[in-house]
Coordinates of C-alpha atoms in Angstrom, one line a residue:
Chain A
M1 CA -24.7 24.3 30.4
K2 CA -25.9 26.3 27.3
N3 CA -22.4 27.2 26.8
E4 CA -21.4 23.5 26.5
I5 CA -24.1 22.8 24.2
V6 CA -22.6 25.6 21.8
K7 CA -19.2 24.2 22.1
Q8 CA -20.7 20.8 21.0
K9 CA -22.5 22.1 18.0
I10 CA -19.1 23.6 16.9
G11 CA -17.1 20.6 17.6
F12 CA -19.5 18.5 15.6
G13 CA -19.6 21.0 13.0
L14 CA -15.6 20.9 12.5
L15 CA -15.7 17.0 12.6
L16 CA -18.3 17.1 9.8
L17 CA -16.1 19.5 7.8
A18 CA -13.3 17.2 8.1
V19 CA -15.1 14.3 6.7
L20 CA -16.5 16.5 3.8
L21 CA -12.9 17.3 3.1
V22 CA -12.0 13.9 2.7
V23 CA -15.3 12.6 0.9
I24 CA -15.6 15.5 -1.5
P25 CA -12.3 15.1 -3.3
V26 CA -13.0 11.3 -3.8
L27 CA -16.4 12.2 -5.4
C28 CA -14.4 14.7 -7.6
I29 CA -11.8 12.4 -8.7
V30 CA -14.1 9.7 -9.6
G31 CA -16.6 12.2 -11.3
L32 CA -13.8 14.0 -13.2
L33 CA -12.3 10.9 -14.7
L34 CA -15.8 9.5 -15.7
F35 CA -16.6 13.0 -17.2
R36 CA -13.2 13.6 -19.2
G37 CA -12.4 9.9 -19.7
A38 CA -15.7 8.2 -20.9
G39 CA -15.6 9.9 -24.3
A40 CA -12.2 8.2 -25.0
L41 CA -13.6 4.6 -24.2
S42 CA -14.2 2.7 -27.6
W43 CA -13.9 -0.6 -28.9
Q44 CA -10.9 0.6 -30.8
F45 CA -9.3 2.2 -27.7
L46 CA -9.7 -0.9 -25.6
F47 CA -8.9 -3.7 -28.0
T48 CA -6.3 -2.4 -30.5
M49 CA -2.6 -1.9 -30.4
P50 CA -1.1 1.6 -30.0
R51 CA 0.2 3.3 -33.1
E52 CA 2.4 6.2 -34.1
G53 CA 4.5 6.0 -31.0
M54 CA 1.4 5.8 -28.7
R55 CA -0.3 9.0 -30.1
A56 CA -3.0 6.9 -31.9
G57 CA -4.5 3.4 -31.4
G58 CA -5.5 1.8 -28.3
I59 CA -4.1 0.4 -25.2
F60 CA -4.8 -3.3 -25.6
P61 CA -1.2 -4.5 -24.8
A62 CA -1.1 -2.5 -21.6
I63 CA -4.5 -4.1 -20.4
V64 CA -3.2 -7.6 -21.3
G65 CA 0.0 -7.0 -19.7
T66 CA -1.6 -6.0 -16.4
F67 CA -3.7 -9.0 -16.7
Y68 CA -0.8 -11.4 -17.1
L69 CA 1.0 -9.6 -14.1
V70 CA -1.9 -10.0 -11.9
I71 CA -2.4 -13.8 -12.8
A72 CA 1.2 -14.7 -12.5
S73 CA 1.8 -13.0 -9.3
L74 CA -1.5 -14.5 -7.8
I75 CA -0.2 -18.2 -8.8
F76 CA 2.9 -17.4 -6.8
A77 CA 1.6 -15.6 -3.8
L78 CA -1.8 -17.3 -3.1
P79 CA -0.5 -20.7 -2.0
I80 CA 2.4 -19.3 0.0
G81 CA 0.1 -16.7 1.7
V82 CA -2.9 -19.1 2.4
L83 CA -0.5 -21.6 3.7
A84 CA 1.4 -19.1 5.8
A85 CA -2.0 -17.8 7.4
I86 CA -2.9 -21.4 8.1
Y87 CA 0.5 -21.7 9.9
L88 CA -0.1 -18.6 12.1
S89 CA -3.7 -19.3 12.7
E90 CA -3.7 -23.0 13.4
Y91 CA -0.3 -24.2 14.1
A92 CA 2.1 -21.7 15.5
R93 CA 2.6 -21.4 19.2
D94 CA 3.1 -18.1 21.0
N95 CA 6.9 -18.1 20.8
A96 CA 10.0 -16.1 19.5
L97 CA 9.6 -17.6 15.9
T98 CA 6.0 -16.4 15.5
R99 CA 6.7 -13.0 16.9
L100 CA 9.6 -12.9 14.3
I101 CA 7.2 -14.1 11.5
N102 CA 4.8 -11.3 12.6
L103 CA 7.4 -8.8 12.7
S104 CA 8.5 -9.6 9.0
I105 CA 4.9 -9.5 7.8
I106 CA 4.5 -6.0 9.4
N107 CA 7.8 -5.1 7.7
L108 CA 7.0 -6.6 4.3
A109 CA 3.6 -4.5 4.4
G110 CA 5.6 -1.2 5.0
V111 CA 8.6 -1.4 2.6
S112 CA 8.2 1.3 0.1
S113 CA 6.9 0.0 -3.4
V114 CA 10.0 1.4 -5.1
V115 CA 12.2 -0.6 -2.8
Y116 CA 10.4 -3.6 -4.0
G117 CA 11.5 -2.6 -7.6
L118 CA 15.1 -2.3 -6.4
F119 CA 14.9 -5.6 -4.9
G120 CA 13.3 -7.3 -7.8
L121 CA 15.9 -6.0 -10.1
S122 CA 18.8 -7.1 -8.0
L123 CA 17.4 -10.6 -7.2
F124 CA 15.4 -11.8 -10.2
V125 CA 16.6 -9.6 -13.3
V126 CA 20.2 -9.5 -12.3
F127 CA 21.1 -12.4 -9.9
L128 CA 18.8 -15.1 -11.1
K129 CA 19.3 -13.8 -14.7
F130 CA 15.4 -13.7 -15.3
G131 CA 16.1 -10.5 -17.3
V132 CA 13.4 -7.7 -17.6
S133 CA 10.5 -10.1 -17.8
I134 CA 6.9 -11.2 -16.8
I135 CA 8.4 -13.6 -14.5
S136 CA 10.7 -10.9 -12.6
G137 CA 7.7 -8.4 -12.4
A138 CA 5.3 -11.1 -11.2
L139 CA 7.6 -12.4 -8.4
T140 CA 8.3 -8.9 -7.2
L141 CA 4.6 -7.9 -7.1
G142 CA 3.9 -11.3 -5.5
I143 CA 6.1 -10.8 -2.7
M144 CA 4.7 -7.2 -2.3
T145 CA 1.2 -8.6 -2.0
L146 CA 1.9 -11.5 0.5
P147 CA 1.3 -9.3 3.6
V148 CA -2.2 -8.5 2.5
I149 CA -3.1 -12.2 1.6
I150 CA -1.7 -13.5 4.9
T151 CA -3.4 -10.9 7.1
T152 CA -6.8 -11.2 5.5
T153 CA -6.6 -15.0 5.4
R154 CA -5.5 -15.3 8.9
E155 CA -8.4 -12.9 10.0
A156 CA -10.9 -15.3 8.1
L157 CA -9.4 -18.4 9.8
Q158 CA -9.5 -16.9 13.1
A159 CA -13.3 -15.9 12.6
V160 CA -14.2 -19.5 12.4
P161 CA -15.6 -20.5 15.9
R162 CA -13.5 -22.7 18.0
A163 CA -16.3 -25.2 18.4
Y164 CA -15.8 -26.3 14.7
R165 CA -12.1 -27.3 15.6
E166 CA -13.2 -29.0 18.9
V167 CA -15.9 -31.2 17.2
S168 CA -13.5 -32.3 14.5
F169 CA -10.8 -33.1 16.9
S170 CA -13.2 -35.0 19.3
L171 CA -14.1 -37.2 16.2
G172 CA -10.4 -38.3 15.9
A173 CA -9.5 -36.0 13.0
S174 CA -5.9 -34.9 12.8
R175 CA -4.9 -31.4 12.7
W176 CA -4.8 -31.1 9.0
Q177 CA -7.9 -32.9 8.5
T178 CA -9.5 -30.4 10.8
V179 CA -8.1 -27.5 8.9
R180 CA -8.9 -29.0 5.6
H181 CA -12.5 -30.1 6.4
A182 CA -13.7 -28.0 9.2
V183 CA -11.9 -24.6 9.1
L184 CA -11.1 -23.8 5.4
P185 CA -14.4 -24.2 4.0
R186 CA -16.0 -21.6 6.4
A187 CA -13.1 -19.2 5.9
L188 CA -13.2 -19.4 2.2
P189 CA -15.3 -16.2 1.4
G190 CA -12.9 -14.3 3.5
I191 CA -9.9 -15.7 1.8
L192 CA -11.5 -14.8 -1.3
T193 CA -12.1 -11.1 -0.4
G194 CA -8.3 -10.9 0.5
T195 CA -7.2 -12.3 -2.8
I196 CA -9.5 -9.8 -4.7
L197 CA -8.2 -6.9 -2.6
S198 CA -4.6 -7.9 -3.5
V199 CA -5.5 -8.1 -7.1
G200 CA -6.5 -4.4 -7.0
R201 CA -3.2 -3.6 -5.4
V202 CA -1.3 -5.6 -8.2
A203 CA -3.1 -4.1 -10.9
G204 CA -2.6 -0.4 -9.8
E205 CA 1.2 -0.5 -8.7
T206 CA 3.8 1.1 -10.7
A207 CA 7.0 1.4 -9.0
P208 CA 7.8 -2.3 -8.5
I209 CA 7.4 -3.0 -12.2
L210 CA 9.6 0.0 -13.3
F211 CA 12.7 -2.0 -13.6
T212 CA 11.4 -5.5 -13.6
V213 CA 9.0 -5.9 -16.4
A214 CA 7.4 -2.7 -17.9
A215 CA 8.0 -2.0 -21.5
F216 CA 7.9 1.5 -22.6
Y217 CA 6.2 0.8 -26.2
L218 CA 5.7 -2.6 -27.3
P219 CA 2.8 -2.9 -29.8
Q220 CA 2.5 -6.7 -29.5
L221 CA 1.4 -9.4 -27.2
P222 CA 3.9 -11.3 -25.0
A223 CA 4.8 -14.9 -26.3
S224 CA 6.3 -16.2 -23.0
L225 CA 7.0 -15.4 -19.4
S226 CA 10.4 -14.1 -20.4
D227 CA 9.1 -11.3 -22.4
Q228 CA 8.4 -7.8 -21.3
V229 CA 5.0 -6.4 -21.3
M230 CA 3.2 -2.8 -21.1
A231 CA 1.2 -2.4 -18.1
L232 CA -1.6 0.1 -17.4
P233 CA 0.0 2.0 -14.6
Y234 CA 3.2 2.4 -16.1
H235 CA 1.7 3.3 -19.4
L236 CA -0.4 6.2 -17.7
Y237 CA 2.8 7.5 -16.3
I238 CA 4.7 7.5 -19.4
I239 CA 2.0 9.2 -21.5
T240 CA 1.3 11.7 -18.8
T241 CA 5.0 12.6 -18.1
Q242 CA 7.4 11.3 -20.7
I243 CA 5.8 11.8 -24.1
P244 CA 4.4 15.1 -25.2
G245 CA 1.6 15.5 -27.8
I246 CA -0.6 12.7 -26.5
P247 CA -4.1 13.5 -26.8
E248 CA -5.9 14.6 -23.6
K249 CA -8.7 12.1 -24.2
A250 CA -6.2 9.3 -24.4
R251 CA -4.7 10.1 -21.0
Y252 CA -8.1 10.5 -19.3
G253 CA -9.2 7.3 -20.9
T254 CA -6.3 5.4 -19.7
A255 CA -6.7 6.6 -16.2
L256 CA -10.4 5.9 -16.1
V257 CA -9.8 2.3 -17.3
L258 CA -7.0 1.8 -14.6
I259 CA -9.2 3.1 -11.8
G260 CA -12.3 1.6 -13.1
L261 CA -10.5 -1.9 -12.9
V262 CA -9.5 -1.3 -9.6
L263 CA -12.6 0.0 -8.2
I264 CA -14.7 -2.8 -9.8
V265 CA -12.3 -5.2 -8.0
N266 CA -12.6 -3.5 -4.7
I267 CA -16.3 -3.2 -4.9
S268 CA -16.8 -6.8 -5.6
A269 CA -14.8 -7.7 -2.7
S270 CA -16.9 -5.5 -0.3
I271 CA -20.0 -7.0 -1.8
L272 CA -18.8 -10.5 -1.1
R273 CA -17.8 -9.4 2.6
A274 CA -21.1 -8.0 3.2
K275 CA -22.9 -11.1 2.0
Y276 CA -20.7 -13.2 3.9
R277 CA -21.2 -11.3 7.1
K278 CA -25.0 -11.4 6.6
A279 CA -24.9 -15.2 6.0
K280 CA -23.1 -15.6 9.5
Chain B
M1 CA 4.5 -47.8 13.3
R2 CA 3.7 -48.2 9.8
L3 CA 3.3 -44.9 7.7
S4 CA 0.1 -44.7 6.0
P5 CA -0.1 -42.7 2.7
R6 CA -2.3 -40.3 4.4
R7 CA 0.3 -39.9 7.1
I8 CA 2.9 -39.3 4.6
K9 CA 0.7 -36.7 2.6
E10 CA -0.2 -35.0 5.9
F11 CA 3.6 -34.8 6.8
I12 CA 4.4 -33.2 3.4
I13 CA 1.7 -30.7 3.7
E14 CA 2.5 -29.7 7.1
R15 CA 6.1 -29.0 6.2
L16 CA 4.9 -26.9 3.2
I17 CA 2.8 -24.9 5.7
F18 CA 5.7 -24.5 8.0
A19 CA 7.9 -23.4 5.1
S20 CA 5.3 -20.9 3.9
G21 CA 5.0 -19.5 7.4
I22 CA 8.5 -18.8 7.6
A23 CA 8.8 -17.5 4.0
S24 CA 8.1 -13.9 5.1
I25 CA 11.2 -13.9 7.4
L26 CA 13.1 -15.2 4.3
F27 CA 11.9 -12.6 2.1
V28 CA 12.5 -9.8 4.3
A29 CA 16.2 -11.1 4.8
L30 CA 16.5 -11.5 1.1
I31 CA 15.5 -7.9 0.5
F32 CA 17.9 -6.6 2.8
V33 CA 20.6 -8.8 1.5
F34 CA 20.1 -8.0 -2.1
L35 CA 19.8 -4.2 -1.4
L36 CA 23.1 -4.5 0.4
R37 CA 24.6 -6.6 -2.2
E38 CA 24.3 -3.8 -4.8
G39 CA 24.4 -0.8 -2.4
I40 CA 27.3 -1.4 -0.2
A41 CA 29.9 -0.2 -2.8
V42 CA 28.7 3.3 -1.9
L43 CA 30.9 3.0 1.4
R44 CA 33.9 2.4 -0.7
T45 CA 33.1 5.0 -3.5
T46 CA 31.7 7.8 -1.3
G47 CA 31.8 6.9 2.5
L48 CA 29.0 6.8 4.8
L49 CA 29.4 10.3 6.0
S50 CA 29.5 12.1 2.7
F51 CA 26.8 10.0 1.5
L52 CA 24.4 10.7 4.2
G53 CA 25.4 14.1 4.7
G54 CA 26.7 15.4 1.4
K55 CA 24.8 18.5 0.1
F56 CA 25.1 17.7 -3.3
W57 CA 23.4 15.2 -5.6
Y58 CA 25.2 15.4 -9.0
P59 CA 25.1 11.8 -10.0
I60 CA 26.2 12.3 -13.7
S61 CA 29.0 14.8 -13.3
D62 CA 32.5 13.8 -13.2
P63 CA 33.5 12.8 -10.7
A64 CA 29.9 12.1 -9.3
R65 CA 28.9 13.6 -6.2
L66 CA 26.6 11.4 -4.4
G67 CA 25.3 13.3 -1.1
I68 CA 21.9 12.6 -0.4
L69 CA 21.1 15.2 2.3
P70 CA 18.9 17.2 -0.1
L71 CA 17.0 14.0 -0.8
I72 CA 16.4 13.4 2.9
L73 CA 15.3 16.8 3.6
G74 CA 13.2 16.6 0.5
S75 CA 11.3 13.7 1.8
L76 CA 11.0 15.1 5.4
V77 CA 9.6 18.3 4.1
V78 CA 6.9 16.7 1.9
T79 CA 6.2 14.1 4.6
L80 CA 5.9 16.9 7.3
G81 CA 3.5 18.9 4.9
A82 CA 1.4 15.8 4.3
I83 CA 1.2 14.9 8.1
L84 CA 0.3 18.6 9.1
I85 CA -2.7 18.1 6.6
A86 CA -3.7 14.4 7.2
V87 CA -3.5 14.0 10.9
P88 CA -6.1 16.6 11.9
L89 CA -8.4 15.8 9.1
G90 CA -7.9 12.0 9.4
I91 CA -8.5 11.9 13.2
S92 CA -11.5 14.2 13.1
A93 CA -13.0 12.2 10.2
A94 CA -12.3 9.1 12.2
F95 CA -14.2 10.4 15.2
Y96 CA -17.1 11.6 13.1
I97 CA -17.3 8.2 11.4
A98 CA -17.1 6.1 14.6
E99 CA -18.9 8.3 17.0
I100 CA -21.4 10.8 15.5
A101 CA -22.6 9.4 12.0
P102 CA -25.7 7.1 12.1
I103 CA -25.0 3.5 10.9
R104 CA -26.2 4.1 7.3
L105 CA -24.1 7.0 6.8
R106 CA -21.2 5.5 8.5
N107 CA -21.2 2.6 6.1
I108 CA -21.3 5.0 3.2
L109 CA -18.3 7.0 4.6
K110 CA -16.4 3.9 5.1
S111 CA -16.7 2.8 1.5
F112 CA -15.4 6.4 0.4
V113 CA -12.4 6.0 2.5
E114 CA -11.9 2.2 1.0
I115 CA -12.4 3.9 -2.6
L116 CA -9.8 6.6 -1.6
A117 CA -7.3 3.7 -0.3
A118 CA -7.9 1.8 -3.6
I119 CA -7.1 4.6 -6.3
P120 CA -3.7 3.8 -7.6
S121 CA -1.0 6.3 -6.7
V122 CA -0.2 7.1 -10.4
V123 CA -3.8 8.0 -11.1
L124 CA -3.4 10.5 -8.2
G125 CA -0.4 11.9 -9.7
F126 CA -1.9 12.2 -13.0
L127 CA -4.7 14.2 -11.5
G128 CA -2.2 16.3 -9.5
I129 CA -0.4 17.2 -12.8
K130 CA -3.8 18.0 -14.5
I131 CA -5.5 19.9 -11.6
L132 CA -3.9 20.6 -8.6
V133 CA -0.4 21.9 -9.9
P134 CA -2.0 24.6 -12.5
F135 CA -4.4 25.5 -9.5
L136 CA -1.3 26.0 -7.1
K137 CA 0.5 28.0 -9.7
N138 CA -2.3 30.4 -10.5
F139 CA -3.7 30.6 -6.8
L140 CA -0.4 31.1 -5.2
G141 CA 1.2 33.1 -8.1
L142 CA 4.1 30.7 -8.2
P143 CA 6.7 30.3 -11.3
T144 CA 5.8 26.7 -11.2
G145 CA 3.0 24.7 -9.3
L146 CA 5.2 21.7 -9.2
T147 CA 6.3 22.1 -5.5
A148 CA 6.7 20.2 -2.1
L149 CA 3.2 21.5 -1.3
A150 CA 1.6 19.8 -4.2
G151 CA 3.2 16.6 -3.1
S152 CA 2.2 17.1 0.4
I153 CA -1.5 17.5 -0.7
M154 CA -1.3 14.4 -2.8
L155 CA 0.3 12.4 0.0
A156 CA -1.9 13.7 2.5
F157 CA -4.9 11.9 0.6
M158 CA -2.8 8.8 0.5
A159 CA -2.3 8.7 4.1
M160 CA -5.8 9.5 5.2
P161 CA -7.2 6.1 4.6
T162 CA -4.5 4.5 6.9
I163 CA -5.0 7.2 9.6
I164 CA -8.7 7.1 9.3
S165 CA -9.3 3.5 9.4
I166 CA -6.9 2.6 12.2
S167 CA -7.9 5.5 14.5
E168 CA -11.5 4.3 14.0
D169 CA -10.7 0.9 15.0
A170 CA -8.9 2.4 18.3
I171 CA -12.0 4.6 19.0
N172 CA -14.4 1.7 18.7
A173 CA -12.2 -0.2 21.0
V174 CA -12.4 2.2 23.9
P175 CA -14.7 0.3 26.4
R176 CA -18.4 1.3 26.5
E177 CA -18.2 1.9 30.3
Y178 CA -15.7 4.8 29.9
K179 CA -18.2 6.7 27.8
E180 CA -21.3 5.7 29.8
G181 CA -19.5 6.9 32.9
A182 CA -18.6 10.2 31.5
L183 CA -22.3 10.8 30.2
A184 CA -23.9 9.6 33.5
L185 CA -21.6 12.3 35.2
G186 CA -23.4 14.8 33.0
A187 CA -20.9 15.4 30.4
T188 CA -22.1 16.4 27.0
H189 CA -21.3 14.0 24.1
W190 CA -18.6 16.4 22.9
Q191 CA -16.9 16.5 26.3
T192 CA -17.0 12.7 26.4
L193 CA -15.6 12.5 23.0
H194 CA -12.5 14.8 23.5
R195 CA -11.8 14.1 27.2
V196 CA -12.5 10.6 27.6
V197 CA -12.6 8.5 24.2
L198 CA -9.7 10.5 22.7
H199 CA -7.6 9.6 25.9
G200 CA -8.6 6.0 25.8
A201 CA -7.9 5.8 21.9
L202 CA -4.6 7.7 21.9
P203 CA -2.2 4.7 21.7
G204 CA -4.2 3.5 18.7
I205 CA -4.5 6.7 17.1
I206 CA -0.6 7.2 17.5
A207 CA 0.1 3.8 15.7
A208 CA -2.5 5.3 12.9
V209 CA -0.2 8.3 12.5
M210 CA 2.9 6.5 12.5
L211 CA 1.6 4.0 9.7
G212 CA 0.5 7.1 7.8
I213 CA 4.0 8.6 8.1
G214 CA 5.4 5.2 6.7
R215 CA 2.9 5.2 4.0
V216 CA 3.7 8.8 3.0
F217 CA 7.5 8.3 3.4
G218 CA 7.7 5.4 1.1
E219 CA 5.2 6.5 -1.6
T220 CA 6.8 7.0 -5.0
M221 CA 4.7 7.7 -8.1
A222 CA 2.4 10.4 -6.9
V223 CA 5.1 12.3 -5.3
M224 CA 7.6 12.0 -8.2
M225 CA 5.0 13.4 -10.7
V226 CA 4.1 16.5 -8.8
T227 CA 7.1 17.7 -6.9
G228 CA 9.2 19.0 -9.7
N229 CA 12.2 16.8 -8.9
A230 CA 14.9 19.5 -8.1
A231 CA 17.7 17.8 -6.0
V232 CA 18.5 20.9 -3.9
I233 CA 18.2 21.3 -0.2
P234 CA 14.5 22.7 0.4
H235 CA 14.0 26.0 2.2
G236 CA 10.1 25.5 2.1
L237 CA 7.1 24.1 0.8
L238 CA 6.6 26.4 -2.1
Q239 CA 9.5 25.2 -4.3
P240 CA 10.3 22.0 -6.2
V241 CA 12.1 19.4 -4.1
R242 CA 12.9 15.6 -4.9
T243 CA 12.4 12.8 -2.6
L244 CA 14.5 9.6 -1.7
T245 CA 11.8 7.5 -3.4
A246 CA 11.4 9.8 -6.6
T247 CA 15.2 9.6 -7.0
I248 CA 15.5 5.8 -7.3
A249 CA 12.5 5.6 -9.6
A250 CA 13.5 8.5 -11.9
E251 CA 17.1 7.6 -12.3
M252 CA 17.6 3.8 -12.1
G253 CA 16.7 3.5 -15.9
E254 CA 19.7 5.5 -16.7
A255 CA 22.3 4.4 -14.0
A256 CA 24.8 2.1 -15.9
K257 CA 24.9 -1.3 -13.8
G258 CA 27.8 -1.5 -11.4
S259 CA 28.6 2.4 -11.5
P260 CA 28.7 4.4 -8.4
H261 CA 25.5 6.0 -9.2
Y262 CA 23.7 2.6 -9.4
S263 CA 25.1 1.4 -6.1
A264 CA 24.2 4.8 -4.5
L265 CA 20.6 4.4 -5.6
F266 CA 20.6 0.8 -4.0
A267 CA 22.0 2.6 -0.8
I268 CA 19.2 5.0 -0.8
G269 CA 16.9 1.8 -1.0
I270 CA 18.9 0.6 2.2
V271 CA 18.0 4.0 3.9
L272 CA 14.3 3.6 3.0
F273 CA 14.1 0.1 4.2
V274 CA 15.5 1.0 7.6
I275 CA 13.5 3.9 8.1
S276 CA 10.3 2.0 7.3
F277 CA 11.3 -0.8 9.4
L278 CA 11.7 1.6 12.3
I279 CA 8.4 3.2 11.7
N280 CA 6.6 0.2 11.5
L281 CA 8.1 -1.4 14.4
T282 CA 7.3 1.7 16.6
A283 CA 3.6 1.6 15.2
D284 CA 3.2 -2.1 16.3
L285 CA 4.4 -1.4 19.7
F286 CA 1.8 1.3 20.1
L287 CA -1.0 -1.0 18.6
N288 CA 0.0 -3.6 20.9
K289 CA -0.2 -1.3 23.9
S290 CA -3.6 -0.2 22.8
R291 CA -5.0 -3.8 22.4
G292 CA -3.5 -4.5 25.7
R293 CA -5.2 -1.8 27.4
T294 CA -8.6 -2.2 26.1
R295 CA -8.9 -6.1 26.2

């Protein structure tokens, strides 16, 4: 028996070691970016145009570009995603069509991000002649983020107790009235969480925008949906690998702004989710 | 029956709901069709066998040689390395989080995993270039740190959140009675974990590993930045390689539209699409099996 207890101690020790090997690098990543990037953050870095082939000046157009892409892709993906989740949760029967839809969602979630880039190039940029533009990039990113929105919204809808629907039906409400007035309001925080998570995903992706929207160096703000824009993740990629002589501070600063943005978005999603769970 | 405005409104909304419901099918079909539209020409210019099995990827020589075997092997080597690191670590971490950590620590650890999942791949690639690559070069005494190993380590961290969170769900889904039975028979907590809980959670854990593999195989930016991008047949983890994904991302900008090179890059996209489809399908079968067993 003593032998077994020693074994247990060793086993638990190994599991703890594994956790530490996951957690410590995360701490190091965030800590290092803060330590080396915080010094670069200034009003001028965040809110002015890049100058001298990006070796000086700020990253304002990349921040604005990412903001536009997030908003435009959500305008496209949010209604489709939420309605699709309503279909799957409230209307769909357990039949071949539903299984096919579920399979498609799983597949959309698994497609490589660079394949989305190819798809966007082929359909939006070339075939539909939208060109390399915000609209092409946003549609590509929107389709990529659909599975996130659909799955989280469906979970939120299914977490609403059956009784709400039954009461509504028994009062003579139609199916849509039930969804609209009895189910959706209760699921709203969950839907919001999913939306915020998809914002984080869209803001951080590089590969889907490579051939559909991203501009290498464009020190001006976009005037319309058919303009190219700079975007934070692509900007970080090119100043890291394509252009020599960029000050290290600017690289770490850009990485910090990007990860800061994504983490703020994710943390607000978890706070929202925690509050919502408590309220229930 | 007269149609009231409310009825008409509902009819329209319910049509929209149905259309959105089937939109996912449409998008998957569109992706496949539009990859095929540009990529199919590779059958004519190169031929299926010399495309998939060709040992040389010289897209800009004249005539272009478009064999993707080195790229397939590059992806496999990097993926294999990542899985060797991520699977033991990820599953062990999932057991610790689900079964051993007290509830407060559990929540903290879970938020760390969520942060790791949220870090954009280009940021990981950036830190890979700045920290990991020079470290590997000095530590192992290599001519360059831009190797398959660097890619594997990066990708292991990108696969771990998937593996941990799905394994953890599977572990939590093992019925309490199994555990209580084992403990009542006098087994230690550790014996219960690795003889009973692991067994019960296995289909879910396999699904977690499959999804991790899918994530790694399709990952682009981080792997492109740290693997050195040499399109040659790899002989080990300690040399530069180039993956399928990195080839598309790196070369599409320069490929002339309609050229054999351009269609070959789309054909690589088709290969990636088919592989991710198969991986996700298998993972889903295991997930359903694990749900079916425990509920």
